[in-house]
XYZ file of C-alpha atoms in Angstrom:
727
model
C 51.340 15.584 -20.805
C 50.174 18.561 -22.758
C 48.739 21.910 -21.070
C 45.029 21.217 -21.832
C 45.497 18.050 -20.130
C 47.193 19.362 -17.280
C 44.834 22.172 -16.914
C 41.804 19.624 -17.039
C 43.516 17.640 -14.182
C 44.078 20.948 -12.141
C 40.359 21.201 -12.309
C 39.300 17.688 -11.787
C 41.388 17.236 -8.439
C 40.071 20.736 -7.244
C 36.347 19.639 -7.762
C 37.095 16.276 -6.045
C 38.617 17.838 -3.219
C 35.822 20.392 -2.391
C 32.862 17.723 -2.579
C 34.979 15.294 -0.050
C 35.469 18.145 2.152
C 31.602 18.885 2.386
C 30.630 15.285 2.662
C 33.010 15.109 5.825
C 31.263 17.998 7.130
C 27.730 16.396 6.679
C 28.300 12.679 7.469
C 28.247 12.851 11.185
C 24.640 13.721 11.253
C 23.578 10.602 9.629
C 23.975 8.779 12.958
C 21.429 10.848 15.269
C 18.946 11.079 12.502
C 18.930 7.594 11.992
C 18.669 6.871 15.673
C 15.716 9.262 15.915
C 13.727 7.519 13.421
C 14.713 4.205 14.764
C 13.291 5.127 18.210
C 9.927 6.471 16.801
C 9.534 4.165 13.713
C 11.443 1.207 13.811
C 14.748 -0.124 12.453
C 13.532 -0.770 8.937
C 12.709 3.048 8.625
C 15.988 3.776 10.038
C 17.995 2.052 7.333
C 15.951 3.420 4.743
C 16.511 6.770 5.923
C 20.268 6.311 6.276
C 20.454 5.352 2.328
C 18.553 8.199 1.277
C 20.643 10.267 3.499
C 23.949 8.896 1.822
C 22.343 9.598 -1.636
C 21.458 13.020 -0.880
C 24.893 13.834 0.669
C 26.701 12.384 -2.281
C 24.473 14.544 -4.600
C 25.083 17.849 -2.837
C 28.692 17.306 -2.785
C 28.914 16.666 -6.456
C 26.753 19.776 -7.313
C 28.989 21.681 -4.669
C 32.217 20.575 -6.610
C 30.877 21.659 -9.845
C 30.785 25.131 -8.793
C 34.404 25.331 -9.475
C 34.751 26.484 -13.169
C 37.331 27.907 -15.712
C 36.868 31.078 -14.119
C 37.708 29.747 -10.882
C 40.757 28.098 -12.344
C 42.200 31.408 -14.005
C 41.963 33.304 -10.952
C 43.939 30.470 -8.867
C 46.480 30.282 -11.454
C 47.062 34.100 -11.525
C 47.139 34.209 -7.774
C 49.512 31.003 -7.088
C 51.797 31.096 -10.357
C 53.679 34.323 -11.150
C 55.024 32.906 -14.584
C 51.530 33.137 -15.495
C 51.981 36.983 -15.937
C 48.356 37.471 -14.982
C 47.484 36.150 -18.373
C 46.167 32.893 -17.620
C 42.962 33.556 -19.254
C 44.864 33.090 -22.724
C 45.229 29.539 -22.061
C 41.542 29.100 -22.664
C 41.107 31.520 -25.457
C 40.669 30.664 -29.222
C 43.775 31.373 -31.538
C 41.328 32.939 -34.114
C 40.284 35.975 -32.094
C 44.019 36.797 -30.933
C 46.317 39.042 -32.036
C 49.973 38.323 -32.984
C 51.248 39.353 -29.401
C 48.304 37.458 -27.909
C 49.437 34.440 -29.798
C 53.137 34.396 -28.595
C 52.006 35.143 -25.004
C 49.739 32.099 -25.496
C 52.551 29.746 -26.815
C 54.793 30.786 -23.789
C 51.858 30.013 -20.967
C 51.108 26.603 -22.487
C 55.076 25.687 -22.599
C 55.421 27.147 -19.013
C 52.679 24.625 -17.856
C 53.827 21.679 -19.705
C 57.441 22.012 -18.450
C 56.946 23.366 -14.926
C 56.264 20.742 -12.055
C 52.823 20.466 -11.097
C 51.379 23.002 -8.798
C 48.962 22.405 -5.759
C 45.628 24.234 -6.814
C 43.090 22.242 -4.842
C 41.411 24.325 -2.029
C 42.380 23.550 1.312
C 40.550 21.360 3.797
C 38.038 23.048 6.235
C 39.159 21.203 9.446
C 37.494 23.943 11.552
C 34.006 23.411 10.116
C 34.569 19.431 10.174
C 35.410 19.326 13.789
C 32.550 21.771 14.884
C 30.123 19.554 13.072
C 31.523 16.258 14.313
C 31.062 17.730 17.848
C 27.668 19.064 17.417
C 26.615 15.686 15.814
C 27.981 13.948 18.802
C 26.392 16.186 21.277
C 22.995 15.444 19.398
C 23.568 11.805 19.531
C 24.360 11.645 23.439
C 21.130 13.330 23.823
C 18.952 10.941 22.059
C 20.684 8.197 23.827
C 20.057 9.481 27.221
C 16.230 10.745 26.562
C 13.846 8.611 28.204
C 11.943 6.141 25.964
C 8.310 6.150 27.434
C 6.487 6.439 24.541
C 8.331 4.074 22.405
C 6.624 0.814 21.038
C 8.440 -1.350 23.257
C 7.209 0.338 26.117
C 3.463 0.545 24.890
C 3.827 -3.222 24.095
C 4.840 -4.310 27.995
C 2.536 -6.766 29.414
C 0.143 -6.302 32.319
C -1.131 -8.908 34.923
C -4.000 -10.673 34.122
C -6.904 -11.852 36.595
C -6.426 -14.975 38.205
C -8.496 -17.574 37.070
C -8.805 -21.154 38.780
C -7.133 -23.791 36.971
C -6.089 -27.514 37.229
C -2.456 -28.412 37.449
C -1.052 -28.386 33.628
C -3.897 -26.216 32.150
C -2.634 -23.153 30.504
C -3.498 -19.925 32.314
C -3.290 -16.569 31.180
C -1.131 -14.559 33.484
C -0.099 -11.456 31.508
C -1.690 -9.560 28.332
C -1.509 -6.325 26.591
C -3.567 -4.611 23.707
C -1.849 -2.044 21.864
C -3.970 0.477 19.894
C -2.803 2.250 16.952
C -5.332 4.685 15.632
C -5.283 5.881 11.875
C -2.691 8.700 11.069
C -5.868 10.934 10.046
C -7.165 11.044 13.716
C -3.917 12.364 15.060
C -4.650 10.221 18.067
C -1.305 8.682 19.835
C -0.979 4.850 20.256
C -1.877 3.533 23.545
C -1.831 0.303 25.666
C -5.324 -1.256 26.978
C -4.268 -3.898 29.882
C -7.905 -5.088 29.957
C -8.055 -6.309 26.385
C -11.059 -4.210 26.010
C -11.491 -0.707 25.138
C -12.985 1.960 22.732
C -11.219 2.665 19.292
C -11.407 4.517 16.164
C -12.752 3.202 12.952
C -9.558 1.428 11.107
C -7.666 1.210 14.078
C -4.850 -1.475 14.045
C -5.078 -3.580 17.394
C -2.122 -5.926 18.661
C -2.840 -8.489 21.031
C 0.152 -10.141 23.174
C -0.573 -12.686 25.567
C 1.667 -15.009 27.860
C 0.469 -18.243 29.417
C 1.948 -20.736 31.809
C 2.400 -23.246 31.124
C 2.537 -22.623 27.166
C -0.223 -24.023 25.063
C 0.210 -25.716 21.549
C -1.915 -23.356 19.835
C -4.082 -19.768 20.949
C -6.705 -18.399 18.798
C -9.022 -15.377 19.215
C -12.575 -16.400 18.343
C -15.142 -13.324 17.138
C -19.042 -13.478 17.853
C -19.444 -13.424 13.867
C -17.415 -16.849 13.768
C -14.199 -15.452 12.338
C -10.755 -16.756 14.091
C -7.607 -14.850 14.437
C -4.736 -17.217 15.197
C -1.774 -15.933 17.515
C 1.848 -16.759 16.591
C 4.304 -17.464 19.301
C 7.657 -15.615 19.614
C 9.671 -16.818 22.767
C 7.185 -16.648 25.594
C 4.557 -14.391 24.237
C 1.690 -15.165 21.699
C 0.810 -12.189 19.483
C -1.431 -11.139 16.532
C -2.974 -8.059 15.045
C -6.095 -6.887 13.019
C -7.622 -3.534 11.710
C -10.998 -3.097 13.462
C -13.853 -1.664 11.089
C -16.616 -2.588 13.608
C -17.546 -3.533 17.052
C -16.965 -7.196 17.901
C -16.953 -9.423 20.895
C -14.236 -12.116 21.116
C -12.915 -14.846 23.434
C -9.465 -16.495 23.883
C -9.326 -20.194 23.067
C -6.004 -22.099 24.131
C -5.323 -25.440 24.150
C -6.725 -27.370 27.186
C -7.207 -23.932 28.765
C -9.888 -23.770 31.828
C -13.582 -23.369 30.795
C -13.898 -20.178 32.595
C -11.177 -18.675 30.845
C -12.429 -19.717 27.564
C -15.950 -18.604 28.141
C -14.933 -15.076 29.039
C -15.937 -12.548 26.469
C -14.174 -9.211 25.777
C -15.562 -6.094 24.109
C -14.164 -3.822 21.395
C -16.342 -0.780 20.356
C -15.594 0.960 17.204
C -16.466 4.530 16.988
C -17.084 5.256 13.302
C -15.720 8.618 11.829
C -18.726 11.208 11.735
C -19.289 13.433 8.552
C -18.208 17.183 8.945
C -21.295 19.327 10.503
C -21.934 22.357 8.177
C -23.871 25.747 9.326
C -24.504 28.640 7.531
C -23.607 31.922 9.089
C -24.369 34.409 6.560
C -27.038 34.995 4.948
C -29.526 34.189 7.629
C -32.172 32.984 5.377
C -32.333 30.542 2.838
C -34.163 33.205 -0.137
C -32.389 36.579 -0.045
C -33.793 39.503 -2.485
C -31.348 41.667 -4.185
C -31.122 45.070 -2.616
C -30.808 48.439 -4.839
C -27.211 49.222 -5.348
C -25.945 45.816 -4.117
C -22.752 44.795 -5.850
C -21.362 41.635 -3.737
C -23.009 38.815 -1.606
C -21.157 37.860 1.300
C -21.122 34.254 2.354
C -20.037 32.801 5.562
C -20.114 28.870 6.906
C -18.677 27.262 9.720
C -17.784 23.509 9.672
C -16.798 21.232 12.164
C -15.556 17.459 12.548
C -14.386 15.018 15.176
C -10.803 14.695 13.539
C -10.191 17.228 11.318
C -11.424 19.247 8.174
C -9.604 19.682 4.879
C -8.202 23.184 4.310
C -10.417 23.887 1.252
C -13.708 23.803 0.585
C -15.647 23.971 -2.834
C -18.267 26.509 -3.410
C -20.611 25.547 -6.167
C -22.346 28.440 -7.862
C -25.456 28.117 -10.149
C -26.697 31.134 -12.304
C -30.278 30.454 -13.632
C -31.352 32.995 -16.126
C -34.408 33.459 -18.566
C -38.069 32.818 -17.870
C -40.760 30.236 -19.340
C -39.260 27.267 -21.121
C -36.077 29.136 -21.986
C -34.447 28.940 -18.734
C -30.655 28.288 -18.902
C -28.181 27.278 -15.984
C -24.511 28.200 -15.785
C -22.480 26.169 -13.300
C -18.879 26.780 -11.707
C -16.671 25.998 -8.732
C -14.662 28.167 -6.484
C -12.294 26.892 -4.101
C -12.842 28.359 -0.707
C -9.994 28.351 1.974
C -10.859 28.039 5.477
C -9.505 29.751 8.544
C -9.315 28.337 12.150
C -8.155 25.182 13.875
C -8.136 21.691 12.577
C -11.410 20.564 13.917
C -13.476 23.773 13.602
C -13.016 26.081 10.315
C -14.780 29.098 9.164
C -15.353 29.812 5.267
C -15.845 33.054 4.034
C -16.451 34.126 0.545
C -17.694 37.379 -1.484
C -19.203 36.848 -4.850
C -18.848 39.521 -7.347
C -22.440 39.992 -8.914
C -21.256 41.807 -11.813
C -18.300 39.503 -12.744
C -21.028 36.502 -12.532
C -23.432 38.214 -14.932
C -25.968 38.366 -12.549
C -29.079 40.476 -14.059
C -32.616 41.374 -13.297
C -34.983 38.239 -13.248
C -31.851 35.977 -12.419
C -31.532 33.401 -9.612
C -28.208 32.889 -7.816
C -27.991 29.465 -6.101
C -24.843 28.792 -4.087
C -23.988 25.444 -2.078
C -20.898 24.623 0.097
C -19.272 21.041 0.049
C -16.775 20.444 2.834
C -14.495 17.329 3.081
C -12.583 15.837 6.493
C -9.333 14.724 6.365
C -10.375 10.827 6.601
C -8.095 8.449 4.432
C -8.087 6.909 2.032
C -11.783 8.209 1.326
C -12.863 11.455 2.903
C -16.523 12.193 4.026
C -18.117 15.156 2.387
C -21.024 17.539 4.011
C -23.300 19.562 1.848
C -24.874 22.990 2.847
C -28.268 23.807 1.961
C -28.807 25.746 -1.086
C -28.690 29.627 -0.820
C -30.572 31.788 -3.026
C -30.067 35.336 -4.144
C -33.007 36.750 -5.971
C -33.238 39.905 -8.549
C -36.844 40.533 -8.524
C -38.120 41.382 -12.207
C -39.352 44.767 -13.020
C -42.826 45.733 -11.693
C -44.103 45.807 -15.221
C -43.442 42.122 -15.744
C -45.828 39.311 -14.418
C -45.379 35.495 -13.874
C -48.180 33.248 -14.728
C -48.361 29.871 -13.598
C -45.077 27.761 -13.372
C -42.190 29.010 -15.220
C -39.462 26.582 -14.880
C -38.011 26.784 -11.642
C -40.444 29.635 -10.342
C -43.709 28.959 -8.655
C -46.038 31.993 -7.903
C -48.723 31.577 -5.219
C -51.814 33.480 -4.874
C -51.550 34.641 -8.634
C -55.299 35.891 -8.858
C -54.826 38.824 -6.311
C -51.826 40.516 -7.746
C -53.093 42.781 -10.645
C -56.230 44.840 -9.295
C -54.114 47.286 -7.467
C -52.295 48.349 -10.732
C -55.816 48.697 -12.319
C -56.645 51.073 -9.435
C -53.792 53.337 -10.325
C -54.615 53.243 -14.034
C -58.205 54.549 -13.134
C -56.858 57.127 -10.875
C -54.417 58.441 -13.225
C -57.134 58.325 -15.974
C -59.354 60.264 -13.516
C -56.777 62.938 -13.145
C -56.421 63.222 -16.641
C -60.129 63.797 -17.150
C -60.280 66.211 -14.401
C -61.019 69.166 -16.514
C -63.889 67.781 -18.544
C -65.771 66.485 -15.587
C -67.945 68.767 -13.083
C -66.842 68.743 -9.596
C -69.875 66.089 -8.460
C -69.071 63.645 -11.302
C -65.398 63.993 -10.696
C -66.236 63.216 -6.746
C -68.536 60.293 -7.607
C -65.930 58.618 -9.820
C -63.066 59.044 -7.418
C -65.377 57.500 -4.626
C -65.799 54.620 -6.820
C -62.386 54.036 -7.223
C -62.101 54.187 -3.527
C -64.757 51.635 -2.788
C -62.525 49.390 -5.245
C -59.480 49.916 -3.141
C -61.367 49.083 -0.114
C -62.707 45.844 -1.609
C -59.168 45.025 -2.427
C -57.797 45.808 0.899
C -60.288 43.737 2.484
C -59.535 40.644 0.270
C -55.828 40.929 1.349
C -56.809 41.446 4.701
C -58.629 38.011 4.708
C -55.250 36.524 4.136
C -53.798 37.974 7.442
C -56.588 36.421 9.488
C -58.742 39.524 9.298
C -62.569 39.498 9.025
C -64.124 40.486 6.001
C -66.620 43.504 6.334
C -68.821 41.675 3.650
C -68.877 39.308 0.832
C -68.611 41.414 -2.417
C -67.440 39.679 -5.410
C -64.190 41.121 -6.373
C -62.733 40.733 -9.642
C -59.513 38.631 -9.763
C -57.810 39.937 -12.793
C -57.349 42.844 -14.956
C -59.734 41.523 -17.678
C -62.339 41.405 -14.891
C -62.030 44.679 -13.778
C -65.038 47.121 -13.121
C -64.765 49.572 -16.024
C -64.515 53.201 -15.766
C -68.394 53.739 -16.504
C -69.642 51.239 -14.357
C -72.909 51.919 -12.535
C -72.019 53.707 -9.080
C -74.926 51.659 -7.662
C -72.703 48.686 -7.678
C -70.120 49.983 -6.057
C -72.359 51.557 -3.317
C -74.155 48.687 -2.823
C -70.911 46.567 -1.738
C -69.989 49.541 0.422
C -73.114 49.332 2.441
C -72.734 45.640 3.202
C -72.369 45.268 7.133
C -69.661 43.656 8.688
C -70.427 40.886 11.340
C -68.265 40.923 14.361
C -69.773 38.201 16.360
C -68.940 34.175 15.291
C -72.306 33.279 16.927
C -74.726 35.429 14.562
C -73.399 34.974 11.158
C -75.855 36.507 8.423
C -76.437 34.067 5.492
C -78.535 34.645 2.472
C -82.241 33.420 2.879
C -81.926 32.517 -0.855
C -78.746 30.387 -0.615
C -78.451 27.369 -2.791
C -79.592 24.213 -0.902
C -76.989 22.025 0.134
C -75.953 18.890 -1.876
C -76.083 15.701 -0.171
C -72.574 14.396 0.522
C -70.782 17.874 -0.254
C -68.904 18.969 2.731
C -68.773 22.535 1.687
C -72.342 22.545 1.205
C -73.453 21.450 4.619
C -70.402 23.990 6.016
C -72.123 26.766 3.884
C -75.630 26.242 5.477
C -75.116 25.131 9.024
C -71.450 26.380 9.621
C -68.738 29.410 8.882
C -65.525 28.570 7.109
C -62.353 30.725 7.734
C -60.169 29.407 4.991
C -58.266 32.741 4.594
C -57.615 33.071 8.106
C -56.093 29.391 8.213
C -54.377 30.162 5.086
C -52.567 33.068 7.132
C -50.549 30.652 9.151
C -48.916 29.499 5.840
C -47.287 32.851 5.249
C -43.731 33.212 6.731
C -43.390 36.349 9.177
C -41.558 38.639 6.418
C -44.288 37.949 3.925
C -47.089 38.835 6.742
C -45.079 42.071 7.461
C -44.881 43.220 3.791
C -48.521 42.546 3.233
C -49.594 44.250 6.351
C -47.334 47.246 5.016
C -49.174 46.969 1.594
C -52.789 47.024 3.702
C -51.451 50.173 5.525
C -50.820 51.993 2.120
C -54.207 50.852 0.566
C -56.011 52.270 3.629
C -54.395 55.915 3.078
C -54.896 55.478 -0.635
C -58.406 54.470 0.081
C -58.899 57.508 2.341
C -57.791 60.298 -0.318
C -60.082 58.614 -3.185
C -63.036 58.639 -0.838
C -62.344 62.288 -0.120
C -62.006 63.228 -3.994
C -58.022 63.663 -4.030
C -56.895 60.993 -6.290
C -53.904 62.811 -7.006
C -52.924 62.406 -3.454
C -53.832 58.793 -3.182
C -51.375 57.733 -6.276
C -48.403 57.837 -4.028
C -49.915 55.529 -1.579
C -51.416 53.400 -4.291
C -47.936 53.043 -5.844
C -46.252 52.172 -2.375
C -49.157 49.430 -2.201
C -48.490 47.661 -5.629
C -44.495 47.711 -4.652
C -45.228 45.762 -1.370
C -47.550 43.505 -3.411
C -44.788 42.716 -5.850
C -42.315 42.026 -2.950
C -44.810 39.584 -1.449
C -45.168 37.918 -4.944
C -41.324 37.707 -5.467
C -41.041 36.185 -1.856
C -43.365 33.734 -2.632
C -41.270 32.248 -5.542
C -39.880 28.866 -4.539
C -36.927 27.280 -5.961
C -37.903 23.854 -7.428
C -35.483 21.324 -9.073
C -36.361 20.900 -12.736
C -36.640 17.204 -13.075
C -38.593 15.153 -15.732
C -41.124 12.525 -14.664
C -39.859 8.948 -14.131
C -43.071 6.977 -14.960
C -42.805 3.278 -15.184
C -42.815 1.859 -18.831
C -46.098 0.529 -19.836
C -46.427 -3.104 -20.743
C -48.421 -3.219 -23.991
C -48.596 -7.031 -24.192
C -50.884 -7.155 -20.964
C -53.621 -4.790 -22.491
C -56.733 -6.328 -23.816
C -55.177 -9.891 -23.611
C -57.994 -11.540 -21.724
C -55.475 -13.607 -19.759
C -56.594 -14.617 -16.210
C -53.247 -16.334 -15.245
C -52.338 -15.428 -11.718
C -55.546 -14.133 -10.657
C -57.020 -15.884 -7.420
C -60.366 -17.531 -7.405
C -63.080 -16.402 -5.008
C -63.460 -19.873 -3.646
C -60.163 -20.138 -2.330
C -60.125 -20.979 1.475
C -58.268 -18.822 3.882
C -54.910 -20.131 5.124
C -52.946 -19.191 8.246
C -50.409 -16.133 7.652
C -46.786 -17.419 8.392
C -44.440 -15.129 10.381
C -41.921 -12.803 8.639
C -39.297 -13.943 10.590
C -39.751 -17.380 11.835
C -36.197 -17.567 13.237
C -36.788 -15.061 15.888
C -40.634 -16.216 16.378
C -39.239 -19.851 16.935
C -36.474 -18.335 19.791
C -39.131 -16.396 21.433
C -41.442 -19.622 22.102
C -38.325 -21.484 23.218
C -37.582 -18.785 25.806
C -40.614 -19.018 27.493
C -40.042 -19.190 31.395
C -41.780 -22.755 31.661
C -39.332 -23.771 28.708
C -36.293 -25.896 30.222
C -34.148 -28.909 28.926
C -35.100 -30.017 25.794
C -36.573 -26.493 24.617
C -32.944 -25.137 25.454
C -31.310 -28.042 23.569
C -33.548 -27.328 20.614
C -32.258 -23.818 20.011
C -30.401 -23.460 16.796
C -27.358 -21.019 17.913
C -25.913 -21.292 14.738
C -29.038 -19.937 12.870
C -29.404 -17.276 15.197
C -25.789 -16.165 14.777
C -26.383 -15.928 11.062
C -29.299 -14.037 11.435
C -27.353 -11.606 13.574
C -24.841 -11.161 11.012
C -27.296 -10.943 8.309
C -29.686 -8.164 10.160
C -26.970 -6.368 12.261
C -28.936 -2.981 11.471
C -32.020 -4.101 12.891
C -30.376 -4.608 16.397
C -29.840 -1.481 18.688
C -26.990 -3.155 20.275
C -25.585 -6.415 18.286
C -22.736 -6.900 20.669
C -25.256 -7.165 23.658
C -27.510 -9.621 21.819
C -24.434 -11.713 20.927
C -23.213 -11.682 24.566
C -26.626 -12.868 25.737
C -26.974 -15.542 23.144
C -23.300 -17.012 24.178
C -24.138 -16.806 27.742
C -27.212 -18.899 27.310
C -25.417 -21.270 25.225
C -22.654 -21.789 27.862
C -25.246 -22.085 30.720
C -28.459 -23.554 29.302
C -30.117 -23.641 32.614
C -29.291 -20.034 33.510
C -32.948 -18.339 34.384
C -31.540 -14.622 34.061
C -29.496 -15.431 30.898
C -32.757 -16.579 29.450
C -34.808 -13.556 30.571
C -32.072 -11.112 29.376
C -31.888 -12.682 25.960
C -35.872 -12.431 25.735
C -36.179 -8.832 27.019
C -33.572 -8.109 24.086
C -35.545 -10.146 21.606
C -38.754 -8.391 22.251
C -38.435 -5.238 20.275
C -37.241 -7.012 17.376
C -40.225 -9.146 16.803
C -42.779 -8.084 14.122
C -46.303 -7.300 14.687
C -48.527 -10.393 14.142
C -50.159 -10.235 10.526
C -54.019 -9.872 10.379
C -55.888 -12.849 10.693
C -59.782 -13.743 10.386
C -60.889 -14.909 13.972
C -63.713 -17.607 14.305
C -66.982 -16.641 15.359
C -67.916 -17.194 18.985
C -70.366 -20.117 19.523
C -72.433 -18.215 22.031
C -74.009 -19.524 25.094
C -76.589 -22.498 25.550
C -79.592 -20.240 24.459
C -77.709 -19.178 21.367
C -76.882 -22.856 20.222
C -80.660 -23.958 20.914
C -81.626 -20.923 18.777
C -79.252 -21.879 15.937
C -80.080 -25.474 16.188
C -83.720 -24.633 15.514
C -82.986 -22.747 12.620
C -81.047 -25.523 11.127
C -84.206 -28.062 11.712
C -86.518 -25.548 10.181
C -84.631 -25.428 7.072
C -86.486 -26.991 4.062
């Protein structure tokens, strides 16, 4: 054997020894692991776990042996063989890169490897580690064997005594029963046993019935109220079957030759559906928020709850609306938000960087959070209401009409305040050119305009007007600078009416037009349209409008005193409040196109009268919308017995119940009452119970034409005389 072959054999034997040594240390732990899985999940998963464990140990041992490489072998040869002269590395070196002396030493080492007897280079066995691992595994195996098995499937499936039912000799009688309920994994509910064969279960739970009869019947089946049958299979002395429950059911146990009292008994299973998550907005505290000066971030906080559990992450949809008029653009993105808290109650928090999103003046930022629960295989979702952050446009820009997604309310009264400011600034600029009397008169005129504007805004807060002047509603209709002072003075001298019982109306008012509600109210009543409209404003808008009125009052005070320069700061503040009211009245609307039905051009101007009813058609009796329930109601009248009860079509009623399950508040109670009447046709209480459940389901009778009353004897003589007098 050459030196290279012998060195390769040394390395291969060392790797095998090291892998087997590690495998012997890990193998004892397979037994307790397999036993643990078998006790909780059954034998099949235990065998699978055992095979997977063997493969895993083999892979670990093989990888652990590969860690012995050529460097390890060189160190091992230098340590155990003195004839290597600490030059074992030359055995693996290339001859081209060696000097003459190194080649001579390499040849000597190879000759010694070939001629010398084989050397034991394999690592020693880890006996101590293997013994400790074996003892610990044995201790774990003993602990599992002695641990009580109170929650194992076998304990859950143990039978309970069944209620005793009288039976004739030879009739199969149910003596023991058990109902095992395995809830879906996402609910995290433990399996349980219901001895009464009834209960409330989660949607998607797997139910397993185990029944024992004495004597044994030839066949056993579960018959549900919707007509489905579930046949039980026999294993030894027990009959068993299983089914996944998706909705509430009533069922009975049918066994061959069983007593009638046992077969008629109904059992009820109520299925609790999984509710969708409940989502609540914590921050901000309103749906529409306005951008504050210097704001760089927008904090958001939500709270979600679910009956079984929520997903760890939620999705935050961010929509940025930019532009105005017909040039509105939308940019949408999604951000994952991780929740904190328990499985059933989580809190989601996130801060939006407004600069990173490109939020600018006049933009709207709309966010909405979507949360999923842990329902499998298809989770349920909940969506929060839309939250809007609005950056108001500049005071100099105006929104007119409906621009895309922004609707402006009260547009006619948001321009006069700026005109008052313009007039006041123009008056201050002309002060040197005007004498004192003329300057005071012009300032007083502007103050009158400010007063009229304040009164008009006050009507939106429910205040009574001090007169009925016609106020300009736009910049184009504003009073010019050279308007005659008598116009403003006449309006200023209009007296207010404080008493609602004595309203002054102009004697030359326009006469009312017959049929016009407004004309009648104008002459004989008094309307308070603006006072009623005040209730349509939210508290924040009313507060802003009240602040604007206060600033207008201060502006009016200084203007009437001839100090327009002192009135300007208050006028500017009033304009700022008015602009906030305007921005607060903007409503986020979904931009969708009209969905109109298509026009059928073939029907236009065709002259077809097909399908039109003739005027001479006689009236026909209306048919009931649901004849099945109407017929049952009549058959269940207290006087109906015998033949009426026998004529009830129970199959049709059960079919109706399956098709209209959503109309019945408690379908199982209706099915139970129907089954009780079918089993006991002469039972008066069963008939009354079913009739009471049927009453809320009946539809309102259709409208019909009642025949004319024939009248009494004198009326008939009068009608007969009219008939005889007819030519």
